[in-house]
Structures are given as structure tokens and as C-alpha cells.
Amino acid sequence: MKMKNCLFTISLLTFFFSIPVLAQNTQPFNEWLEEFRAEALSAGISNETLDEALINIQPIERVIQRDRNQAESRLDFWTYIDRVVTDARIVEGRRRMTEDKELLQDVSERYGIPARILVSAWGIESSYGNYQGNDGVISSLVTLAYDPRRATFFRRELLNALRIIDEGHISSEAMKGSWAGAMGQLQFMPSTFIDYAKDGDGDGRKDIWGSPADAIESAANYMASSWRPGFIWGRQVTIPDDFDVSLSGLDTQKPLIEWSALGVKQIDGTMLSSADLNGSIILPNDNNHPAFIVYQNYRSILRWNRSHLFAIALGHLADRIGGQPPLQQQSLP
């Protein structure tokens, strides 16, 4: 009986997931595409670009399925850190710090972003440019713009992607990225490219796909508006067993002296710095360990990806590239 029930459940799931998600849009795709093309023309996109980018385009069901199932599993903090902050990524990051020292030092000095932070973002987003995604950005964005769930957002991103092509920065065929349209060595959405991409190597193009100089300077330009030069992102700390967890989160900021009075200490058990600096306590594992005190630059990292796991991993990878030790998985007695 249990086996029959199991097989019946599998059959239902198979039937459910075989129903085309795109059927939610009742407007025929060809009609939708003609309307969009007219909008793109009125926005200044050339006929030549539209002919190149939209020829034989069709929605991709796999992209919709990915969009529907982004949160299908939630990784434990330590599992996530182990997957993202790997020995290989640390070693390669240190190598890049040496190999690209002149570029990184120049960009770091002009924008005020530590080189190891830029290298860490580079490593996490594309394994230092080695894996940028193989999906056609235009096809993915057309699919997500046609789908009603987030049509307004992705319609805007699609127009921006076409503008990037129209300006000659890249061809539609070469514009590859993730299933959701993030692209290049730092995985910029097209709107982020429009607002922040830079021509770092001076060749007249903003090539965040093939030029590390363009990618790194664009990343620095993106982060610079909210970065506080001379300050760290945060650090691992210990908190007492009776810590009021309602005080955790970015909504609560306190001077370090107040956190010290509440029993927050550095990971080695010593007192927090007496610097005149406000911080917030982040508990990414929904319990009292691990715990981090984070500052304004942590919020700057969160602009990249609104995930505490991502932001802590990026900051920690930067620390490891800079020679600091791993996080402690056991709290002090």
C-alpha cells in the first residue's frame, strides 16, 4: 500500500511539473514579442540590434522552472561556507592578488575598496572569470519578461541588455550569463551594468566578460558609493548564552562599548575594540553560534546579494585571502 501511494504521489508530481508554467501568460508569445519590439524601438534600440537579438527567440521552460524553485533547499551555514570558501578559491585568490597586483592596487586606491574584497567577489561570482554561466542572456530575459510573475522587473532588464548590445559592448550571441540574466565576471544584471560598468582598460568598450580590468573596476565603482574606506566588514564574535536574540539583525545598531557590556567578545575571548564604531550582531544559523558583529561595509556587500550567508562568505573569503585563520566552529567554554 505504501508503495502504491508513493507511486501515485510521484505520478501526480510528474503531471504537475509537466504542465507548462508559461501557460500562465494568456497573451500569445508572438503577439507579446511584437509589442515588446515596438517598445524597444521607441526606447531607441536599433532595428539591427533587435533583428540580431530576437531572431527565432522563444521562451525557455527550464528558466521558468529555475525561477520557481530557487528556494527549494536551504543550506546550513557551515555547509554553505565550506562550499564557497574553499582552499582552492583561497589559493587562487592569493595568486590573483600577486598576478594582478598592479591592476588591483590601482583600482583599490582610486575607489577605496580593499583589493582582497574585490578579489573575493570575483572568486565567488565566477571563479575568477572561469565560469560566468552559459545561458543566453537575451533568451533568459525574454522568458522572464514574458512570464507574468516578475514581468515588470525583467522587461526593464531586457531593455537594458538590448541597450548594452546596441552600444557595441558585446554581441547578443556572446552575451552569456546565468539563467536569470546576471552576466560577466562579477555577475551584473543589465541595469547594474548600465549604472556602474566602467571601461577599465581604455579600449572604448565595457567588457565585463573578457576584460578583468573592466570587471574589477566596474565592481569597485558599484561598491564605492556605500563603502567606508579604512574599516573592515565585520568579524566573528562570541555572545553569552543568555544573549537577547531579539537584538540581532541589521535593524539594531549599537556602539561597541554597549555590545561589550552585553557580553559580546572577540572570538578569542578578549574584549571588543573601544573604537567609536556602531555594529550589528548577525546570527546566520538561527542560534547563538556562529555570531558576527558587522559594520557599514557589510551592508555594502549586501547590495550585491541580499543574503547573510553570501555577505559573510564574501567577507570571510577576503579575510582568508589576506591571511586570516578559518572561522571557529565551536564556541569558547
Coordinates of N, CA, C and O in Angstrom, one line a residue, residues 97-225:
M97 N 45.9 38.0 -6.4 CA 46.4 39.2 -5.7 C 47.8 39.6 -6.1 O 48.2 40.7 -6.2
T98 N 48.6 38.5 -6.4 CA 50.0 38.7 -6.9 C 50.1 39.0 -8.4 O 50.7 40.0 -8.8
E99 N 49.4 38.2 -9.1 CA 49.5 38.3 -10.6 C 48.9 39.6 -11.1 O 49.4 40.2 -12.0
D100 N 47.8 40.0 -10.5 CA 47.1 41.3 -10.9 C 47.3 42.4 -9.9 O 46.5 43.3 -9.8
K101 N 48.5 42.4 -9.3 CA 48.7 43.4 -8.2 C 48.6 44.8 -8.7 O 48.0 45.6 -8.0
E102 N 49.2 45.1 -9.8 CA 49.2 46.5 -10.3 C 47.7 47.0 -10.6 O 47.4 48.1 -10.2
L103 N 47.0 46.1 -11.2 CA 45.6 46.5 -11.5 C 44.8 46.7 -10.2 O 44.1 47.7 -10.0
L104 N 44.9 45.7 -9.3 CA 44.1 45.7 -8.1 C 44.5 46.9 -7.2 O 43.7 47.6 -6.6
Q105 N 45.8 47.2 -7.1 CA 46.3 48.3 -6.3 C 45.8 49.6 -6.9 O 45.3 50.5 -6.1
D106 N 45.8 49.8 -8.2 CA 45.3 51.0 -8.8 C 43.9 51.2 -8.5 O 43.4 52.3 -8.1
V107 N 43.0 50.2 -8.8 CA 41.6 50.3 -8.6 C 41.3 50.5 -7.1 O 40.4 51.4 -6.7
S108 N 42.0 49.8 -6.2 CA 41.7 49.9 -4.8 C 42.0 51.4 -4.3 O 41.3 51.9 -3.5
E109 N 43.1 51.9 -4.8 CA 43.4 53.3 -4.3 C 42.5 54.3 -4.8 O 42.2 55.3 -4.1
R110 N 42.0 54.1 -6.1 CA 41.1 55.1 -6.6 C 39.7 55.0 -6.1 O 39.0 56.1 -6.0
Y111 N 39.2 53.8 -5.7 CA 37.8 53.7 -5.2 C 37.7 53.4 -3.7 O 36.6 53.5 -3.2
G112 N 38.8 53.1 -3.0 CA 38.8 52.9 -1.6 C 38.3 51.6 -1.2 O 38.0 51.4 0.0
I113 N 38.2 50.6 -2.1 CA 37.8 49.3 -1.8 C 39.0 48.4 -1.7 O 39.9 48.3 -2.6
P114 N 39.2 47.6 -0.5 CA 40.4 46.7 -0.4 C 40.4 45.7 -1.6 O 39.4 45.2 -2.0
A115 N 41.6 45.5 -2.1 CA 41.8 44.6 -3.2 C 41.3 43.2 -2.9 O 40.7 42.5 -3.7
R116 N 41.5 42.7 -1.6 CA 41.0 41.4 -1.3 C 39.5 41.3 -1.3 O 39.0 40.2 -1.6
I117 N 38.8 42.3 -1.1 CA 37.3 42.3 -1.2 C 36.9 42.2 -2.6 O 36.0 41.4 -3.0
L118 N 37.5 42.9 -3.5 CA 37.2 42.8 -4.9 C 37.6 41.4 -5.5 O 36.8 40.8 -6.2
V119 N 38.7 40.9 -5.0 CA 39.1 39.5 -5.5 C 38.2 38.5 -4.9 O 37.8 37.5 -5.6
S120 N 37.7 38.6 -3.7 CA 36.8 37.7 -3.1 C 35.4 37.7 -3.9 O 34.9 36.6 -4.2
A121 N 34.9 38.8 -4.2 CA 33.7 38.9 -5.0 C 33.9 38.3 -6.4 O 33.0 37.5 -6.9
W122 N 35.0 38.5 -7.0 CA 35.4 37.9 -8.3 C 35.4 36.4 -8.2 O 34.9 35.7 -9.1
G123 N 36.0 35.9 -7.1 CA 36.1 34.4 -6.9 C 34.8 33.8 -6.7 O 34.5 32.7 -7.3
I124 N 33.9 34.4 -5.9 CA 32.6 33.8 -5.6 C 31.7 33.8 -6.8 O 31.0 32.9 -7.1
E125 N 31.7 35.0 -7.5 CA 30.7 35.2 -8.6 C 31.1 34.3 -9.8 O 30.1 33.9 -10.5
S126 N 32.3 34.2 -10.1 CA 32.6 33.5 -11.4 C 33.9 32.6 -11.3 O 34.4 32.3 -12.4
S127 N 34.4 32.3 -10.1 CA 35.7 31.6 -10.0 C 36.7 32.3 -10.8 O 37.4 31.7 -11.6
Y128 N 36.8 33.6 -10.5 CA 37.9 34.5 -11.2 C 37.7 34.5 -12.7 O 38.7 34.5 -13.4
G129 N 36.5 34.6 -13.1 CA 36.2 34.7 -14.6 C 36.1 33.4 -15.3 O 35.8 33.4 -16.5
N130 N 36.4 32.3 -14.6 CA 36.4 31.0 -15.3 C 35.0 30.4 -15.6 O 34.8 29.5 -16.5
Y131 N 34.0 30.8 -14.8 CA 32.7 30.3 -15.0 C 31.7 31.4 -14.9 O 31.4 31.8 -13.8
Q132 N 31.2 31.9 -16.0 CA 30.3 33.0 -16.0 C 28.8 32.7 -16.3 O 28.0 33.6 -16.4
G133 N 28.6 31.4 -16.6 CA 27.3 31.0 -17.0 C 27.2 30.8 -18.5 O 27.8 31.6 -19.2
N134 N 26.4 29.8 -19.0 CA 26.4 29.5 -20.4 C 25.0 29.8 -21.0 O 24.8 29.5 -22.2
D135 N 24.1 30.4 -20.2 CA 22.8 30.7 -20.8 C 22.8 32.0 -21.6 O 23.5 33.0 -21.2
G136 N 22.1 32.0 -22.7 CA 22.0 33.3 -23.5 C 21.2 34.3 -22.7 O 20.0 34.0 -22.3
V137 N 21.8 35.4 -22.4 CA 21.1 36.4 -21.5 C 19.8 36.9 -22.1 O 18.8 37.0 -21.4
I138 N 19.8 37.2 -23.4 CA 18.6 37.7 -24.1 C 17.5 36.6 -24.0 O 16.3 37.0 -23.7
S139 N 17.8 35.4 -24.3 CA 16.7 34.3 -24.2 C 16.2 34.2 -22.8 O 14.9 34.1 -22.6
S140 N 17.0 34.2 -21.8 CA 16.6 34.1 -20.4 C 15.7 35.3 -20.1 O 14.6 35.2 -19.4
L141 N 16.1 36.5 -20.4 CA 15.4 37.7 -20.0 C 14.0 37.8 -20.8 O 13.0 38.3 -20.3
V142 N 14.0 37.4 -22.1 CA 12.8 37.3 -22.8 C 11.8 36.4 -22.1 O 10.6 36.7 -21.9
T143 N 12.3 35.2 -21.7 CA 11.4 34.3 -21.0 C 10.9 34.9 -19.7 O 9.6 34.8 -19.5
L144 N 11.7 35.5 -18.9 CA 11.2 36.0 -17.6 C 10.4 37.3 -17.8 O 9.6 37.6 -16.9
A145 N 10.6 38.0 -18.9 CA 9.8 39.2 -19.1 C 8.4 38.8 -19.6 O 7.4 39.5 -19.3
Y146 N 8.3 37.7 -20.4 CA 7.1 37.2 -20.8 C 6.2 36.6 -19.7 O 5.0 36.7 -19.7
D147 N 6.9 35.9 -18.8 CA 6.3 35.3 -17.7 C 5.7 36.4 -16.8 O 6.4 37.3 -16.4
P148 N 4.4 36.2 -16.3 CA 3.8 37.3 -15.5 C 4.4 37.6 -14.1 O 4.2 38.7 -13.6
R149 N 5.1 36.6 -13.5 CA 5.5 36.7 -12.1 C 6.3 37.9 -11.8 O 6.0 38.6 -10.8
R150 N 7.3 38.2 -12.6 CA 8.1 39.4 -12.3 C 8.4 40.1 -13.6 O 9.5 40.6 -13.9
A151 N 7.3 40.3 -14.4 CA 7.4 40.8 -15.8 C 8.0 42.2 -15.8 O 8.8 42.5 -16.7
T152 N 7.5 43.1 -14.9 CA 8.0 44.5 -15.0 C 9.5 44.6 -14.8 O 10.2 45.3 -15.5
F153 N 10.0 43.9 -13.8 CA 11.4 43.9 -13.5 C 12.2 43.4 -14.7 O 13.2 44.0 -15.1
F154 N 11.8 42.2 -15.2 CA 12.7 41.6 -16.2 C 12.5 42.3 -17.6 O 13.4 42.2 -18.4
R155 N 11.3 42.9 -17.8 CA 11.2 43.7 -19.1 C 12.2 44.8 -19.1 O 12.8 45.1 -20.1
R156 N 12.3 45.5 -17.9 CA 13.3 46.6 -17.8 C 14.7 46.0 -18.0 O 15.5 46.7 -18.7
E157 N 15.0 44.9 -17.4 CA 16.4 44.3 -17.6 C 16.6 43.9 -19.1 O 17.7 44.1 -19.6
L158 N 15.6 43.4 -19.7 CA 15.7 43.1 -21.1 C 16.0 44.3 -22.0 O 16.9 44.3 -22.9
L159 N 15.3 45.4 -21.8 CA 15.6 46.6 -22.5 C 17.0 47.1 -22.2 O 17.7 47.5 -23.2
N160 N 17.5 47.0 -21.0 CA 18.9 47.4 -20.7 C 19.9 46.5 -21.4 O 20.9 46.9 -21.9
A161 N 19.6 45.2 -21.4 CA 20.5 44.2 -22.1 C 20.6 44.6 -23.6 O 21.7 44.6 -24.2
L162 N 19.5 44.9 -24.2 CA 19.5 45.3 -25.6 C 20.2 46.6 -25.8 O 20.9 46.8 -26.9
R163 N 20.1 47.5 -24.9 CA 20.9 48.8 -25.0 C 22.4 48.5 -24.9 O 23.2 49.1 -25.7
I164 N 22.8 47.6 -24.1 CA 24.2 47.2 -24.0 C 24.8 46.7 -25.3 O 25.8 47.1 -25.8
I165 N 23.9 45.8 -26.0 CA 24.3 45.3 -27.3 C 24.3 46.5 -28.3 O 25.3 46.6 -29.1
D166 N 23.3 47.3 -28.2 CA 23.2 48.4 -29.2 C 24.4 49.4 -29.1 O 24.8 50.0 -30.1
E167 N 24.9 49.5 -27.9 CA 26.1 50.4 -27.7 C 27.4 49.8 -28.1 O 28.4 50.4 -28.1
G168 N 27.4 48.5 -28.5 CA 28.6 47.9 -29.1 C 29.5 47.2 -28.1 O 30.6 46.9 -28.4
H169 N 29.0 47.1 -26.8 CA 29.9 46.5 -25.8 C 30.1 45.0 -26.0 O 31.1 44.4 -25.6
I170 N 29.1 44.3 -26.6 CA 29.1 42.9 -26.8 C 28.0 42.5 -27.8 O 27.0 43.3 -28.0
S171 N 28.1 41.4 -28.5 CA 27.1 40.9 -29.4 C 26.1 40.1 -28.6 O 26.3 39.6 -27.5
S172 N 24.9 40.0 -29.1 CA 23.8 39.2 -28.5 C 24.3 37.7 -28.3 O 24.0 37.1 -27.3
E173 N 24.9 37.2 -29.3 CA 25.4 35.8 -29.2 C 26.4 35.6 -28.1 O 26.4 34.5 -27.5
A174 N 27.3 36.6 -27.9 CA 28.3 36.4 -26.9 C 27.8 36.8 -25.5 O 28.5 36.5 -24.5
M175 N 26.7 37.4 -25.4 CA 26.2 37.8 -24.1 C 25.6 36.6 -23.3 O 24.4 36.3 -23.4
K176 N 26.5 36.0 -22.6 CA 26.2 34.8 -21.8 C 26.2 35.1 -20.4 O 26.8 36.1 -19.9
G177 N 25.4 34.4 -19.6 CA 25.3 34.6 -18.2 C 24.5 33.5 -17.5 O 24.4 32.4 -18.0
S178 N 23.9 33.9 -16.4 CA 23.1 32.9 -15.6 C 21.7 32.8 -16.2 O 21.3 33.6 -17.0
W179 N 20.9 31.9 -15.7 CA 19.6 31.7 -16.2 C 18.7 32.9 -15.9 O 17.7 33.1 -16.5
A180 N 19.1 33.7 -14.9 CA 18.3 34.9 -14.5 C 18.8 36.2 -15.1 O 18.3 37.3 -14.8
G181 N 19.8 36.1 -16.0 CA 20.3 37.3 -16.7 C 21.5 38.0 -16.1 O 22.0 38.9 -16.6
A182 N 22.0 37.5 -14.9 CA 23.3 38.0 -14.4 C 24.4 37.6 -15.3 O 24.5 36.5 -15.8
M183 N 25.4 38.5 -15.5 CA 26.4 38.2 -16.5 C 27.7 38.8 -16.2 O 27.9 39.7 -15.4
G184 N 28.7 38.2 -16.8 CA 30.1 38.7 -16.7 C 30.8 38.1 -15.5 O 30.3 37.3 -14.8
Q185 N 32.1 38.6 -15.3 CA 32.9 38.1 -14.3 C 32.5 38.4 -12.9 O 32.9 37.8 -11.9
L186 N 31.6 39.4 -12.8 CA 31.1 39.8 -11.4 C 29.6 39.6 -11.4 O 28.9 40.1 -10.5
Q187 N 29.0 39.0 -12.5 CA 27.6 38.7 -12.5 C 26.7 39.9 -12.3 O 25.8 39.9 -11.3
F188 N 26.8 40.9 -13.1 CA 26.0 42.1 -13.1 C 24.7 41.8 -13.8 O 24.7 41.2 -14.9
M189 N 23.6 42.3 -13.2 CA 22.4 42.4 -14.0 C 22.5 43.6 -15.0 O 23.3 44.5 -14.8
P190 N 21.8 43.6 -16.1 CA 22.0 44.6 -17.1 C 21.8 46.0 -16.6 O 22.5 47.0 -16.9
S191 N 20.9 46.2 -15.6 CA 20.7 47.6 -15.1 C 21.9 48.0 -14.3 O 22.3 49.2 -14.3
T192 N 22.5 47.1 -13.6 CA 23.8 47.4 -12.8 C 24.9 47.7 -13.8 O 25.7 48.7 -13.6
F193 N 25.0 47.0 -14.9 CA 25.9 47.3 -16.0 C 25.7 48.8 -16.5 O 26.6 49.6 -16.5
I194 N 24.5 49.1 -16.8 CA 24.2 50.5 -17.3 C 24.6 51.5 -16.3 O 25.2 52.6 -16.7
D195 N 24.4 51.3 -15.0 CA 24.6 52.3 -14.0 C 26.1 52.4 -13.5 O 26.6 53.4 -13.1
Y196 N 26.8 51.2 -13.6 CA 28.1 51.2 -12.9 C 29.3 50.6 -13.8 O 30.4 50.7 -13.3
A197 N 29.0 50.0 -14.9 CA 30.1 49.4 -15.6 C 31.1 50.5 -16.1 O 30.7 51.6 -16.5
K198 N 32.4 50.1 -16.1 CA 33.5 51.0 -16.5 C 34.4 50.4 -17.5 O 34.5 49.1 -17.6
D199 N 35.0 51.2 -18.3 CA 36.0 50.8 -19.3 C 37.4 50.9 -18.6 O 38.1 51.9 -18.7
G200 N 37.7 49.8 -17.9 CA 38.9 49.8 -17.1 C 40.2 49.8 -17.9 O 41.3 50.3 -17.5
D201 N 40.2 49.2 -19.1 CA 41.4 49.0 -19.9 C 41.5 50.1 -21.0 O 42.5 50.1 -21.8
G202 N 40.5 51.0 -21.1 CA 40.6 52.1 -22.1 C 40.5 51.7 -23.5 O 40.9 52.5 -24.4
D203 N 39.8 50.6 -23.8 CA 39.6 50.2 -25.2 C 38.3 50.7 -25.8 O 38.0 50.4 -27.0
G204 N 37.5 51.5 -25.1 CA 36.3 52.0 -25.6 C 35.1 51.1 -25.4 O 34.0 51.5 -25.7
R205 N 35.3 49.9 -24.8 CA 34.2 49.0 -24.5 C 34.2 48.7 -23.0 O 35.2 48.8 -22.4
K206 N 33.0 48.4 -22.5 CA 32.8 48.0 -21.1 C 32.6 46.5 -21.2 O 31.5 46.0 -21.2
D207 N 33.7 45.8 -21.2 CA 33.7 44.3 -21.4 C 33.9 43.6 -20.1 O 35.0 43.2 -19.8
I208 N 32.8 43.4 -19.4 CA 32.9 42.7 -18.1 C 33.0 41.2 -18.2 O 33.1 40.5 -17.2
W209 N 32.9 40.7 -19.4 CA 33.0 39.3 -19.7 C 34.5 38.9 -20.0 O 35.0 37.9 -19.4
G210 N 35.2 39.6 -20.8 CA 36.5 39.2 -21.2 C 37.7 40.0 -20.6 O 38.8 39.6 -20.7
S211 N 37.4 41.2 -20.0 CA 38.4 42.0 -19.5 C 38.4 42.1 -18.0 O 37.5 42.7 -17.4
P212 N 39.4 41.5 -17.3 CA 39.5 41.6 -15.9 C 39.5 43.1 -15.4 O 38.9 43.4 -14.4
A213 N 40.2 43.9 -16.2 CA 40.3 45.3 -15.8 C 38.9 46.0 -15.8 O 38.6 46.7 -14.9
D214 N 38.1 45.7 -16.8 CA 36.8 46.3 -16.8 C 35.9 45.7 -15.7 O 35.2 46.4 -15.0
A215 N 36.0 44.4 -15.5 CA 35.2 43.7 -14.5 C 35.5 44.2 -13.1 O 34.6 44.6 -12.3
I216 N 36.8 44.3 -12.7 CA 37.2 44.7 -11.4 C 36.9 46.2 -11.2 O 36.4 46.6 -10.1
E217 N 37.1 47.1 -12.1 CA 36.8 48.5 -11.9 C 35.3 48.7 -11.8 O 34.9 49.5 -11.0
S218 N 34.6 47.9 -12.6 CA 33.1 48.0 -12.5 C 32.6 47.6 -11.1 O 31.7 48.3 -10.5
A219 N 33.2 46.6 -10.6 CA 32.8 46.1 -9.2 C 33.1 47.2 -8.2 O 32.3 47.4 -7.3
A220 N 34.3 47.8 -8.3 CA 34.7 48.8 -7.4 C 33.8 50.0 -7.5 O 33.4 50.6 -6.4
N221 N 33.4 50.4 -8.7 CA 32.5 51.5 -8.9 C 31.2 51.2 -8.3 O 30.5 52.1 -7.7
Y222 N 30.7 50.0 -8.4 CA 29.4 49.6 -7.8 C 29.4 49.7 -6.3 O 28.5 50.2 -5.6
M223 N 30.5 49.3 -5.6 CA 30.6 49.2 -4.2 C 30.9 50.6 -3.5 O 30.6 50.8 -2.4
A224 N 31.6 51.4 -4.3 CA 32.2 52.6 -3.7 C 31.2 53.6 -3.1 O 31.5 54.3 -2.2
S225 N 30.0 53.6 -3.6 CA 29.0 54.6 -3.1 C 28.6 54.4 -1.7 O 28.2 55.4 -1.0

